[in-house]
PDB file of C-alpha atoms and ligand atoms in Angstrom:
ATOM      1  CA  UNK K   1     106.361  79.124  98.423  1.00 94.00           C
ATOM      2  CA  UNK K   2     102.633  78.311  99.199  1.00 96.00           C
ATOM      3  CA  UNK K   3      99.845  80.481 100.800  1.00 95.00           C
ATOM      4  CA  UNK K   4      96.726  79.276 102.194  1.00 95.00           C
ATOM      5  CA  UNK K   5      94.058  80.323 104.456  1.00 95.00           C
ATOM      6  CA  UNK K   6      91.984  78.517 106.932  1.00 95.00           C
ATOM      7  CA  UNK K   7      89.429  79.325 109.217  1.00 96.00           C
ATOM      8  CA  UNK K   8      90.362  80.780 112.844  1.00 96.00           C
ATOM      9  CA  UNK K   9      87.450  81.190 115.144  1.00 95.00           C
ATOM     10  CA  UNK K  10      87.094  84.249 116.818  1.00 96.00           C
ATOM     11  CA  UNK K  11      87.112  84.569 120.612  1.00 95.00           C
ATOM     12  CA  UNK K  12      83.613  86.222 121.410  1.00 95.00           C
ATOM     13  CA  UNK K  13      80.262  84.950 121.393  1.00 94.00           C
ATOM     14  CA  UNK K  14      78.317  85.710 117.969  1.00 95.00           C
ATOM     15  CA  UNK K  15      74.718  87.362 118.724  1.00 95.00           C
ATOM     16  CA  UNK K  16      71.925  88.861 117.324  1.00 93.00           C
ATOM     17  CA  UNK K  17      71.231  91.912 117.376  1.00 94.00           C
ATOM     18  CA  UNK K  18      69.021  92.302 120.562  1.00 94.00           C
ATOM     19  CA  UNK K  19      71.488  89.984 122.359  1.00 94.00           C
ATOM     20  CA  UNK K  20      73.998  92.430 121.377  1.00 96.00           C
ATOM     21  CA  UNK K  21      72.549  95.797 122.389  1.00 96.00           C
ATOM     22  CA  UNK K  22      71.948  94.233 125.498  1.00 95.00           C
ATOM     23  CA  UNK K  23      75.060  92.752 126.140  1.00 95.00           C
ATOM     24  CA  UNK K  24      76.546  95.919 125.306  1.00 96.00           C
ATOM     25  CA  UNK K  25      74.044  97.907 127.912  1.00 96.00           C
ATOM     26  CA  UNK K  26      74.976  95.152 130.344  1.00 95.00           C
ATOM     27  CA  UNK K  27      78.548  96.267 129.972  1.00 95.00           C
ATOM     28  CA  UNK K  28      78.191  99.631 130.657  1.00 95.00           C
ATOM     29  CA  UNK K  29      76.169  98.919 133.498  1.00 94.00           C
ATOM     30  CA  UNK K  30      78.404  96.486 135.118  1.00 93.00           C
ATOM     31  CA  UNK K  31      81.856  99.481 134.306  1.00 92.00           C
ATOM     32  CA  UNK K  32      79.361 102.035 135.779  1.00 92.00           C
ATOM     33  CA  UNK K  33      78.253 100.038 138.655  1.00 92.00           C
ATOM     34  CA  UNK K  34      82.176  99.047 139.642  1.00 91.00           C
ATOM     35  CA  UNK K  35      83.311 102.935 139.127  1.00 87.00           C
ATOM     36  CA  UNK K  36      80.414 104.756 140.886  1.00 87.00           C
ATOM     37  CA  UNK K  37      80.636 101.681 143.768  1.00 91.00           C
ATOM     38  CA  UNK K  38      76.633 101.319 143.433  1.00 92.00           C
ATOM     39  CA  UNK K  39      74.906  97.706 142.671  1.00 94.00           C
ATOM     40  CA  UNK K  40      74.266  96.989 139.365  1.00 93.00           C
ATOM     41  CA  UNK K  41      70.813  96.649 139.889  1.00 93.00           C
ATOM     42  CA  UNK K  42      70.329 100.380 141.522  1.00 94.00           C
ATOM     43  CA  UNK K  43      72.279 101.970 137.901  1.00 93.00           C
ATOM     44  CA  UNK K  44      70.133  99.310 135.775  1.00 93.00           C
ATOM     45  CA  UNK K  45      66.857 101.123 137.610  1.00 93.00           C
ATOM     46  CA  UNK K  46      68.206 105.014 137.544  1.00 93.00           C
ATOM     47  CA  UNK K  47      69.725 104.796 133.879  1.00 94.00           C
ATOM     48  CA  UNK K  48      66.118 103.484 133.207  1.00 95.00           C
ATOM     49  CA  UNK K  49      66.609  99.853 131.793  1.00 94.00           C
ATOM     50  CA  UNK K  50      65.052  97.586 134.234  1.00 91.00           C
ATOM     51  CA  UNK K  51      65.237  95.103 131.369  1.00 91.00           C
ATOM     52  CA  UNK K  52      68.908  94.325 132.640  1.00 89.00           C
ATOM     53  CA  UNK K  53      67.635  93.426 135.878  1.00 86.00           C
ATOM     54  CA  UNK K  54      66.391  89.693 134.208  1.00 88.00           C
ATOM     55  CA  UNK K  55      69.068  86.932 134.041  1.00 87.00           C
ATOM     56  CA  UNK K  56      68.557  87.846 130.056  1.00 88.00           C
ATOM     57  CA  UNK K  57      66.998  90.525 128.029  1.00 89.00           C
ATOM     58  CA  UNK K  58      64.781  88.115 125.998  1.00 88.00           C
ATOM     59  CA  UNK K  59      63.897  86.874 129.770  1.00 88.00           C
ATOM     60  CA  UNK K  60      63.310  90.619 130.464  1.00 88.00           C
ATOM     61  CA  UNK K  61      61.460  90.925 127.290  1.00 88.00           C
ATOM     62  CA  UNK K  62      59.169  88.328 128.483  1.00 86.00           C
ATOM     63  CA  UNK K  63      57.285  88.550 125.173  1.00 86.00           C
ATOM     64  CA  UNK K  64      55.615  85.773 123.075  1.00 86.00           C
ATOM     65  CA  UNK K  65      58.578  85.531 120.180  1.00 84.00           C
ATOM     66  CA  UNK K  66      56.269  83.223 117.606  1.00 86.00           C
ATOM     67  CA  UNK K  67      54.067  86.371 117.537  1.00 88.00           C
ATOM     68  CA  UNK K  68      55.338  88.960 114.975  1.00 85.00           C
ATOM     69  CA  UNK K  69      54.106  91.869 116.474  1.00 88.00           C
ATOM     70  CA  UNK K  70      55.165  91.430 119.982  1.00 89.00           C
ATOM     71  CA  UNK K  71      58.666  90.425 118.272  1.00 86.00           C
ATOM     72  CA  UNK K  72      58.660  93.803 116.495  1.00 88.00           C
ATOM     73  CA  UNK K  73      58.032  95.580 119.799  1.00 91.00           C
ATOM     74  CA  UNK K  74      60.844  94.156 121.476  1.00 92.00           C
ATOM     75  CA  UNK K  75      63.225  95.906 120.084  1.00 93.00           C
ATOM     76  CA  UNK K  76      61.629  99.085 120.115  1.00 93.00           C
ATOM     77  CA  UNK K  77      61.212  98.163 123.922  1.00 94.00           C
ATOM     78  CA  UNK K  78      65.017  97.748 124.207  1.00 95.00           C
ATOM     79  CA  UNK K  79      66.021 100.251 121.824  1.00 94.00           C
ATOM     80  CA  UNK K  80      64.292 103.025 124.222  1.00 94.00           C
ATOM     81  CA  UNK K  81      66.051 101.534 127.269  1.00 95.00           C
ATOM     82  CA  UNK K  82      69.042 101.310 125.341  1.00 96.00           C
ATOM     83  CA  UNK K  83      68.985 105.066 124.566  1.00 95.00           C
ATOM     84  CA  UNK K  84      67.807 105.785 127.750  1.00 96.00           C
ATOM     85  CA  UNK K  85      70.948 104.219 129.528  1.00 95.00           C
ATOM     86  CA  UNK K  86      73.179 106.391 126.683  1.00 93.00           C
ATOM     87  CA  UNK K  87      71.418 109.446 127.966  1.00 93.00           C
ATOM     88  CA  UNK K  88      72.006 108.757 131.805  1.00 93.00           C
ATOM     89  CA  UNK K  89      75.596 108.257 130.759  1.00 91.00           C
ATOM     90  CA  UNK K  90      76.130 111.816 128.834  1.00 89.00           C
ATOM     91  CA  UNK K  91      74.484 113.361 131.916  1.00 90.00           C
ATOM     92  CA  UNK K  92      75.791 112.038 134.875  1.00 87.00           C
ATOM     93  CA  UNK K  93      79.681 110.983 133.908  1.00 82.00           C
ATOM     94  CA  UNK K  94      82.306 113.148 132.603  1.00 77.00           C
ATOM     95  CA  UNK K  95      84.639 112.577 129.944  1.00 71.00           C
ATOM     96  CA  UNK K  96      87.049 110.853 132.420  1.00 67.00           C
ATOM     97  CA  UNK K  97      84.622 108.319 133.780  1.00 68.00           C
ATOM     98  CA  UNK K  98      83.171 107.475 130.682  1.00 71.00           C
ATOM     99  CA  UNK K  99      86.559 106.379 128.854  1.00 75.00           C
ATOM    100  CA  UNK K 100      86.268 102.590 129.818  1.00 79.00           C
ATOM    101  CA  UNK K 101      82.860 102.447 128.974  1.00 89.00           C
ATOM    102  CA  UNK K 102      84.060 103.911 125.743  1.00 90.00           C
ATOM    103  CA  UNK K 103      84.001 100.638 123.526  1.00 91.00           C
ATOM    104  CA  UNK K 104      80.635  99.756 124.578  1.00 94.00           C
ATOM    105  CA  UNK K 105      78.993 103.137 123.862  1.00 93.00           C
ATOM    106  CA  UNK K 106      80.399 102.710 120.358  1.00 94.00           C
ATOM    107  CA  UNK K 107      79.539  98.854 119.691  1.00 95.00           C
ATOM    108  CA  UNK K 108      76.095 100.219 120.555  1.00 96.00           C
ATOM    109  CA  UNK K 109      76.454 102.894 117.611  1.00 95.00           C
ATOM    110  CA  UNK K 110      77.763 100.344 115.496  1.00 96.00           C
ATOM    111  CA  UNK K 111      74.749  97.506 115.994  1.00 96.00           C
ATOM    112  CA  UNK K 112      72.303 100.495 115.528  1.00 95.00           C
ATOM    113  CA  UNK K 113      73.370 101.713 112.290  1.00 94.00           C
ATOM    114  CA  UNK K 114      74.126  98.268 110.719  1.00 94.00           C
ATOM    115  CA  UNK K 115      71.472  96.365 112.251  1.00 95.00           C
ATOM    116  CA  UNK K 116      68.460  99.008 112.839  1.00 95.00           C
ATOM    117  CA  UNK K 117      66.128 101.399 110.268  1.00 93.00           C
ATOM    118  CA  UNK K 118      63.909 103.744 111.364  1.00 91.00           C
ATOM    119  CA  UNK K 119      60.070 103.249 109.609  1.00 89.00           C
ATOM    120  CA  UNK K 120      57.969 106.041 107.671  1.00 89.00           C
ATOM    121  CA  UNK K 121      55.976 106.127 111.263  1.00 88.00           C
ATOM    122  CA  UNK K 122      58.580 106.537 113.308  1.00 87.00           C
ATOM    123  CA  UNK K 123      59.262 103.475 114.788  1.00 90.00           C
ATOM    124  CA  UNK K 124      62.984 101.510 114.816  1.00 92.00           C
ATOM    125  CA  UNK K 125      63.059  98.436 113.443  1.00 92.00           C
ATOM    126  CA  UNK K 126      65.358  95.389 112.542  1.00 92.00           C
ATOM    127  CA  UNK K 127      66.773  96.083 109.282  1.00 90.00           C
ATOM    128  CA  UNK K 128      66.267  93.406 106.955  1.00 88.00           C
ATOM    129  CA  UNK K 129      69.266  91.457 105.200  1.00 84.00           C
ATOM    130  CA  UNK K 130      72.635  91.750 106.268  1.00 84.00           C
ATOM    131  CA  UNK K 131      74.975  94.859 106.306  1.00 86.00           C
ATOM    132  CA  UNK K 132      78.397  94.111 104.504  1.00 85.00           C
ATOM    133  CA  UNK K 133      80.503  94.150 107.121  1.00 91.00           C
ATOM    134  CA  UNK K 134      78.248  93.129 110.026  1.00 94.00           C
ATOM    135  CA  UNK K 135      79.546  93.174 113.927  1.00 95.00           C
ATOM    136  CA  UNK K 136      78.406  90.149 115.295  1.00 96.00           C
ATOM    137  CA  UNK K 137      79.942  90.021 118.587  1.00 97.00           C
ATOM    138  CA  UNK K 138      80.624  92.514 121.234  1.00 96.00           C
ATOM    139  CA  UNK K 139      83.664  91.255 123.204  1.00 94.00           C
ATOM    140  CA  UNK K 140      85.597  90.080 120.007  1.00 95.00           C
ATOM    141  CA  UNK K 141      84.679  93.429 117.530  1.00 94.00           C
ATOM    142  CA  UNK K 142      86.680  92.615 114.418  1.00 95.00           C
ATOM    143  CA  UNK K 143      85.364  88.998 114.406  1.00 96.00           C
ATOM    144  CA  UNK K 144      82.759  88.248 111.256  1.00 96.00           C
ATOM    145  CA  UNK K 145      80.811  85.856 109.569  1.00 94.00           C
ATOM    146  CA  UNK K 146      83.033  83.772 106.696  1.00 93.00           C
ATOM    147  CA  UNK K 147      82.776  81.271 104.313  1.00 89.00           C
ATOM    148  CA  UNK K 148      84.203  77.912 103.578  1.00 84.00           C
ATOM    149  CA  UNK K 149      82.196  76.910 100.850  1.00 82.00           C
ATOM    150  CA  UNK K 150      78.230  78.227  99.693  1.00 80.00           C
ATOM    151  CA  UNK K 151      77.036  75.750 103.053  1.00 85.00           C
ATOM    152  CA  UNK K 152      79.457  75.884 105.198  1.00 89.00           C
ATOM    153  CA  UNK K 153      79.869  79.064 107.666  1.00 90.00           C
ATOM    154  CA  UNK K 154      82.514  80.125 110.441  1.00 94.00           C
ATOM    155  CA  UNK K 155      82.543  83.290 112.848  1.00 95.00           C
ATOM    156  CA  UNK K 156      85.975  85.197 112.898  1.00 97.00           C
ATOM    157  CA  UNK K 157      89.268  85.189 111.129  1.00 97.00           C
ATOM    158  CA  UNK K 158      91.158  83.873 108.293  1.00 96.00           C
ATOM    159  CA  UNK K 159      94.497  83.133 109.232  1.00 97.00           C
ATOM    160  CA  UNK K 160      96.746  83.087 105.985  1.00 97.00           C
ATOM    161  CA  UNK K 161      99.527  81.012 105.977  1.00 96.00           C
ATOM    162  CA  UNK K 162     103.163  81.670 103.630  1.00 96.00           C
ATOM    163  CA  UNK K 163     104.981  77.998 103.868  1.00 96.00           C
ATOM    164  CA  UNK K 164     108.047  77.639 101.924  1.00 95.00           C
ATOM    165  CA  UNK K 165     108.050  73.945  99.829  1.00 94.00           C
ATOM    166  CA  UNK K 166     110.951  73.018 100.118  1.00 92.00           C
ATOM    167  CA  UNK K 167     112.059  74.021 103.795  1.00 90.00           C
ATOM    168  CA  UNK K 168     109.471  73.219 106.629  1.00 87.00           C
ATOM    169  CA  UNK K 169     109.255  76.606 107.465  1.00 94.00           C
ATOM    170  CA  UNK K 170     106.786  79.770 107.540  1.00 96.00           C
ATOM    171  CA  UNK K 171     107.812  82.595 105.813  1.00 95.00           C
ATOM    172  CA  UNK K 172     105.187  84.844 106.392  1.00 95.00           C
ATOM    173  CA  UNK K 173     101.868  84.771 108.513  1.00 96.00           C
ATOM    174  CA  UNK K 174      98.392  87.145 108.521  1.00 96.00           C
ATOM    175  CA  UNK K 175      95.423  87.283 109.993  1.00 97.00           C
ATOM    176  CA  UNK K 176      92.100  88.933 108.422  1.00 97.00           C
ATOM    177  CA  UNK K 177      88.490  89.347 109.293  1.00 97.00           C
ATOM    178  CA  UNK K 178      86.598  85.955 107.766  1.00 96.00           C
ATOM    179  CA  UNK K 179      84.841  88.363 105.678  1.00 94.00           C
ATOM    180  CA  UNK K 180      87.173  89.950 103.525  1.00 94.00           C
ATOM    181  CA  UNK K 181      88.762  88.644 100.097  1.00 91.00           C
ATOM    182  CA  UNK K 182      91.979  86.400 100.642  1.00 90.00           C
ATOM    183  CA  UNK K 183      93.774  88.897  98.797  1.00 88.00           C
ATOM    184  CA  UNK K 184      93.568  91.145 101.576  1.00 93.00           C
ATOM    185  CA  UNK K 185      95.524  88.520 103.504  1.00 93.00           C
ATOM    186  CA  UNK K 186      98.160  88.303 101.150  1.00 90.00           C
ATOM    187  CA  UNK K 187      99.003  92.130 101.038  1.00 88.00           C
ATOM    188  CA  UNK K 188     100.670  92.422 104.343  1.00 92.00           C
ATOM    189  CA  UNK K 189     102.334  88.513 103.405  1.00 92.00           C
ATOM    190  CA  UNK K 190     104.254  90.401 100.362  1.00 89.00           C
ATOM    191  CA  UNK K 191     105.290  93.304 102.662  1.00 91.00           C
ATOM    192  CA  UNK K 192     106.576  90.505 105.233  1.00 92.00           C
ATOM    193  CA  UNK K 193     108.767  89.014 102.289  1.00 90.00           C
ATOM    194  CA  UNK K 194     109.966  91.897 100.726  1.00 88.00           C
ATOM    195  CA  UNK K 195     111.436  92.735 104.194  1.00 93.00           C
ATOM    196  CA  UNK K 196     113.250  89.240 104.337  1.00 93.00           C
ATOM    197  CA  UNK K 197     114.396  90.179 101.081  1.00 92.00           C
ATOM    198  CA  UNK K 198     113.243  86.624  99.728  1.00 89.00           C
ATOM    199  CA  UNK K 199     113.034  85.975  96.284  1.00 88.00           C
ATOM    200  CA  UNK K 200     110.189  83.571  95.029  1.00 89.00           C
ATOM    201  CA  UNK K 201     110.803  81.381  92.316  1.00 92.00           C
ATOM    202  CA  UNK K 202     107.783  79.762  92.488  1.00 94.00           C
ATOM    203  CA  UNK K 203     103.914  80.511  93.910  1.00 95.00           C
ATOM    204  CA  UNK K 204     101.611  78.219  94.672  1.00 96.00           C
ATOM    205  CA  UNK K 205      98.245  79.794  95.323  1.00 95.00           C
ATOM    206  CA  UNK K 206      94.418  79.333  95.402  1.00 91.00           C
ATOM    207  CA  UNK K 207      92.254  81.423  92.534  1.00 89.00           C
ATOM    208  CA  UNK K 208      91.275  83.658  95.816  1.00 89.00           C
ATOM    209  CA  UNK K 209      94.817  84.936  95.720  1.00 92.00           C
ATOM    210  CA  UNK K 210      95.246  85.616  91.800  1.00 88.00           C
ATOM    211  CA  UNK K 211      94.525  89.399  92.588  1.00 85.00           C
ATOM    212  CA  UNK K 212      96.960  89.613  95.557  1.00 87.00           C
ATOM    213  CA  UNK K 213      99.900  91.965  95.327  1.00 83.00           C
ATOM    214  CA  UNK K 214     102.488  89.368  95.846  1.00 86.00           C
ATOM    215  CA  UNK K 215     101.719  87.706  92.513  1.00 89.00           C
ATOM    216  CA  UNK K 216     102.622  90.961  90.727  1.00 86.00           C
ATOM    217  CA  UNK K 217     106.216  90.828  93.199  1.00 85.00           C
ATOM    218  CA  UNK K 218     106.754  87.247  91.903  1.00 89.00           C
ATOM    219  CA  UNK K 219     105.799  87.913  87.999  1.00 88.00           C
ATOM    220  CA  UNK K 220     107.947  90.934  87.707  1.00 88.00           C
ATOM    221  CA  UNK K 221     110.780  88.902  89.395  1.00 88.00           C
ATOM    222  CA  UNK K 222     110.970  86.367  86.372  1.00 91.00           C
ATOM    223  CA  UNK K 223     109.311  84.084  89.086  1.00 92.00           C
ATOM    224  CA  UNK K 224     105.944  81.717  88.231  1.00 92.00           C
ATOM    225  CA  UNK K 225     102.767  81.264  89.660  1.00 93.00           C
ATOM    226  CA  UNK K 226     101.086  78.560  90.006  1.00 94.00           C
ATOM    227  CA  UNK K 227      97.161  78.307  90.338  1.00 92.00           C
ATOM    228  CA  UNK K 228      93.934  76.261  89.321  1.00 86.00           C
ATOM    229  CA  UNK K 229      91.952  78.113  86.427  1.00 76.00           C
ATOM    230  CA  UNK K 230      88.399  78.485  86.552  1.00 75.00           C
ATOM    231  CA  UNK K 231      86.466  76.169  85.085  1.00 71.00           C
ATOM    232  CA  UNK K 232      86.295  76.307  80.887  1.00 70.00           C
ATOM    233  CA  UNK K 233      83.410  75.225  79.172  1.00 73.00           C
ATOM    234  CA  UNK K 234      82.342  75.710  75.640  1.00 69.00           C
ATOM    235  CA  UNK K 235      79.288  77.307  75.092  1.00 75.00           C
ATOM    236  CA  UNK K 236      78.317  74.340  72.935  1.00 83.00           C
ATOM    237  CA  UNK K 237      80.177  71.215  72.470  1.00 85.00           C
ATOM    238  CA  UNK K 238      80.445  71.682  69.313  1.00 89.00           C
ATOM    239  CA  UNK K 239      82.436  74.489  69.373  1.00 92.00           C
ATOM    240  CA  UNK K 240      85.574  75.227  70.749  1.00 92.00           C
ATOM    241  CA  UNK K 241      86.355  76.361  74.196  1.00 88.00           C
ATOM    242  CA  UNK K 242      89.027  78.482  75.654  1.00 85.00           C
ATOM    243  CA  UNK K 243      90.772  76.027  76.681  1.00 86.00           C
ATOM    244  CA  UNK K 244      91.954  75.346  72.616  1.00 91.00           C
ATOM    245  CA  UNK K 245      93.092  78.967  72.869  1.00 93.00           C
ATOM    246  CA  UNK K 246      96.734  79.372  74.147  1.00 93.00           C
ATOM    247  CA  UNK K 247      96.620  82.050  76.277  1.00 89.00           C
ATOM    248  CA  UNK K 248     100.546  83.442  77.593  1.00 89.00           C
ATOM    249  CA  UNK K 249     100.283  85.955  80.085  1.00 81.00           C
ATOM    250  CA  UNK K 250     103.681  87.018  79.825  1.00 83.00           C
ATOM    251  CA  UNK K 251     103.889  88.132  76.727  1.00 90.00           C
ATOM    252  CA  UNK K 252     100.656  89.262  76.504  1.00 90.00           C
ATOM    253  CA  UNK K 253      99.557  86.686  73.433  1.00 95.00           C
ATOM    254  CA  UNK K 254      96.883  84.699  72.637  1.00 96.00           C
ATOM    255  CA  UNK K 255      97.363  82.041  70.213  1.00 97.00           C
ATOM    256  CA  UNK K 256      93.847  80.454  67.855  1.00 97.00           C
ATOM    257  CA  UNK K 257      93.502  76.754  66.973  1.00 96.00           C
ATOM    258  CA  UNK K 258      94.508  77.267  63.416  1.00 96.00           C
ATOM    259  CA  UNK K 259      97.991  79.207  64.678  1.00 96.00           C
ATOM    260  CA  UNK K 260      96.892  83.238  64.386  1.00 96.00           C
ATOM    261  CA  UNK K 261      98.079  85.251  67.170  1.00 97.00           C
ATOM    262  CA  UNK K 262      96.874  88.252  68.549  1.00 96.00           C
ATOM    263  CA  UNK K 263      98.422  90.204  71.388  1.00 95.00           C
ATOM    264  CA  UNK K 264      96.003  91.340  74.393  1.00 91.00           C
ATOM    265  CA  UNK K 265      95.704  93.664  77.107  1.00 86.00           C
ATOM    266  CA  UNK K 266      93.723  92.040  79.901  1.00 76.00           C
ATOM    267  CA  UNK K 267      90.175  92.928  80.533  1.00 75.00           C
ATOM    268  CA  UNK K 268      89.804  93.769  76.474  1.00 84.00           C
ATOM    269  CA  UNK K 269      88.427  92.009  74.082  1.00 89.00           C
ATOM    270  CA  UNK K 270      90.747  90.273  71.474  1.00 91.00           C
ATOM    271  CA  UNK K 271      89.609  89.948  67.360  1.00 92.00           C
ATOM    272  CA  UNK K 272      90.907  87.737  65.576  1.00 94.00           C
ATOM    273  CA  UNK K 273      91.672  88.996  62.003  1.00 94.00           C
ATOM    274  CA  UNK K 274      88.181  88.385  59.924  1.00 92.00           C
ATOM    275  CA  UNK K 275      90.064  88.157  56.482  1.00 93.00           C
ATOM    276  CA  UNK K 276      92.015  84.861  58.184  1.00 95.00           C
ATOM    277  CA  UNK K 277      88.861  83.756  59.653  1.00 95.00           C
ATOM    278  CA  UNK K 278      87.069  83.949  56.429  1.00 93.00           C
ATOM    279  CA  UNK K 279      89.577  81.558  55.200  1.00 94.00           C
ATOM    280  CA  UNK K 280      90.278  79.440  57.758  1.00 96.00           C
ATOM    281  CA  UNK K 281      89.141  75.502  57.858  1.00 96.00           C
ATOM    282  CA  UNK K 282      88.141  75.253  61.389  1.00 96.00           C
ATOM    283  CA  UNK K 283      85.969  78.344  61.433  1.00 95.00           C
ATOM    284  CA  UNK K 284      82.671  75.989  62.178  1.00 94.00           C
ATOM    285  CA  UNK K 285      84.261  75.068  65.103  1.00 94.00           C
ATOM    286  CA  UNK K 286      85.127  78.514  66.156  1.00 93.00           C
ATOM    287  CA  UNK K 287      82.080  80.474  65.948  1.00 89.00           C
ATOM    288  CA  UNK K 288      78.821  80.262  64.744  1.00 87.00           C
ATOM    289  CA  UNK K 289      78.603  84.185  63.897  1.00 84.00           C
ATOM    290  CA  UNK K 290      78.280  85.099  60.395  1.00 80.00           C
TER     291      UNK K 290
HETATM  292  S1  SF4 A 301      88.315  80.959  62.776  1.00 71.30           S
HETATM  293 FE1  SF4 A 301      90.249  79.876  62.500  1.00 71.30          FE
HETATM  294  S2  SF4 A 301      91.728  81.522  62.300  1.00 71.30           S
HETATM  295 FE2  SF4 A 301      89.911  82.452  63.133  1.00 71.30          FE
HETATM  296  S3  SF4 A 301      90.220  82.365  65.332  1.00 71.30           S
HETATM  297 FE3  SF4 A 301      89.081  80.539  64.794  1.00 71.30          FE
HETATM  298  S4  SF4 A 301      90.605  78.976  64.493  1.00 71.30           S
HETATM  299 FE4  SF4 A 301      91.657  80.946  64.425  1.00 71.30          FE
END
């Protein structure tokens, strides 16, 4: 069996964060407006956020956005507005009404306390740098940023894929924030085959996976996995590199040019018996401590 992962874009639009807070307020307005049977516009005015009565808050905003300060006081502008709104809510719905507006009274929680800070004078601010596990949209709220590579970005999901090689068939299928480490993905693949009661003989993964549960399933089965190492370079080129070390991870051994072996536990650190060293004609090429 193989796994892989590729990107799977999410379904709502990605924002930042004033775009957000007001399409959140927008939201509630719109709910409010359809439950109540009163014009958007009239709840926009009462809750006290006439920004939502512009085709767009940053229309609403009407501020010059090259100029730093007015930028900074557009969110304060819209934060106020925003709480404002929240206020109006709490006062004049009751726990029934307010259910469906539910989700949108939290995304607003959620883009305030990842994406705002409150200043030693007392004003809010955009945070800088990114909180780990950022919302960035408001209709689709488990979507995130990803990676493919260092330059190349997505917004959504990782769909992880279990194919078996020699049947054209998927054994196993996940799907996981773009965020979050593949083996995350991989976790609820094992549980998937473990209830087929499949055996693997073989796993082909990427390095993203090494950590993942099911290699542990497959290992302890008598099964093998198969991935790319990292890269292995010498620190000089005159000396030897890991690579010239043979390294068997099931019996726990680690094997020197010159033939010594030394069992390991991973994570520690494995000596090599100095006396052998001492002796040993390759020891120039092994280490240039004294
Ligand atoms: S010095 Fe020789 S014996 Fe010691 S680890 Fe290196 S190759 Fe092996």
């Amino acid at each position: 069996m193989a796994i892989d992962s590729r990107p799977l874009a999410g379904a709502g639009r990605v924002e930042d964060t004033i775009n957000l807070l007001g399409h959140a307020a927008r939201s509630i307005v719109r709910v409010v407006s359809k439950i109540t049977e009163r014009p958007p516009e009239e709840i926009g005015r009462k809750a006290g956020i006439p920004l939502l009565l512009a085709p767009s808050i940053k229309a609403g905003l009407d501020l010059d956005w090259s100029d730093p300060k007015q930028k900074a006081a557009a969110i304060q502008i819209l934060e106020r507005q925003v709480s404002s709104l929240q206020q109006w809510v709490d006062r004049h719905l009751d726990d029934v009404v307010e259910q469906p507006l539910r989700t949108y009274l939290d995304a607003i929680t959620q883009v305030r306390d990842q994406d705002l800070e409150t200043a030693e004078d007392g004003t809010v601010r955009i945070r800088q740098g990114v909180a780990p596990d950022r919302r960035v949209s408001i209709e689709d709220a488990e979507m995130r940023h990803g990676r493919k590579s260092r330059s190349k970005r997505f917004d959504g999901y990782k769909e992880h894929i279990a194919r078996d090689l020699d049947l054209p068939i998927i054994v196993a299928c996940a799907v996981t924030p773009a965020n979050r480490p593949e083996e995350e993905g991989a976790a609820p693949i094992a549980e998937d085959i473990q209830r087929q009661r499949l055996r693997l003989v073989e796993l082909h993964i990427d390095r993203a996976y090494v950590n993942s549960p099911v290699v542990d399933d497959v290992i302890r089965a008598g099964g093998q996995v198969f991935s790319k190492p990292w890269g292995q370079r010498a620190r000089s080129p005159d000396l030897f590199s890991k690579r010239d070390f043979k390294i068997d991870l099931r019996a726990k051994t680690i094997t020197c040019p010159a033939g010594q072996v030394e069992v390991f536990e991973p994570g520690d650190t494995v000596e090599f018996d100095p006396e052998e060293c001492g002796a040993c004609p390759l020891r120039a090429k092994c280490t240039q401590a004294a």
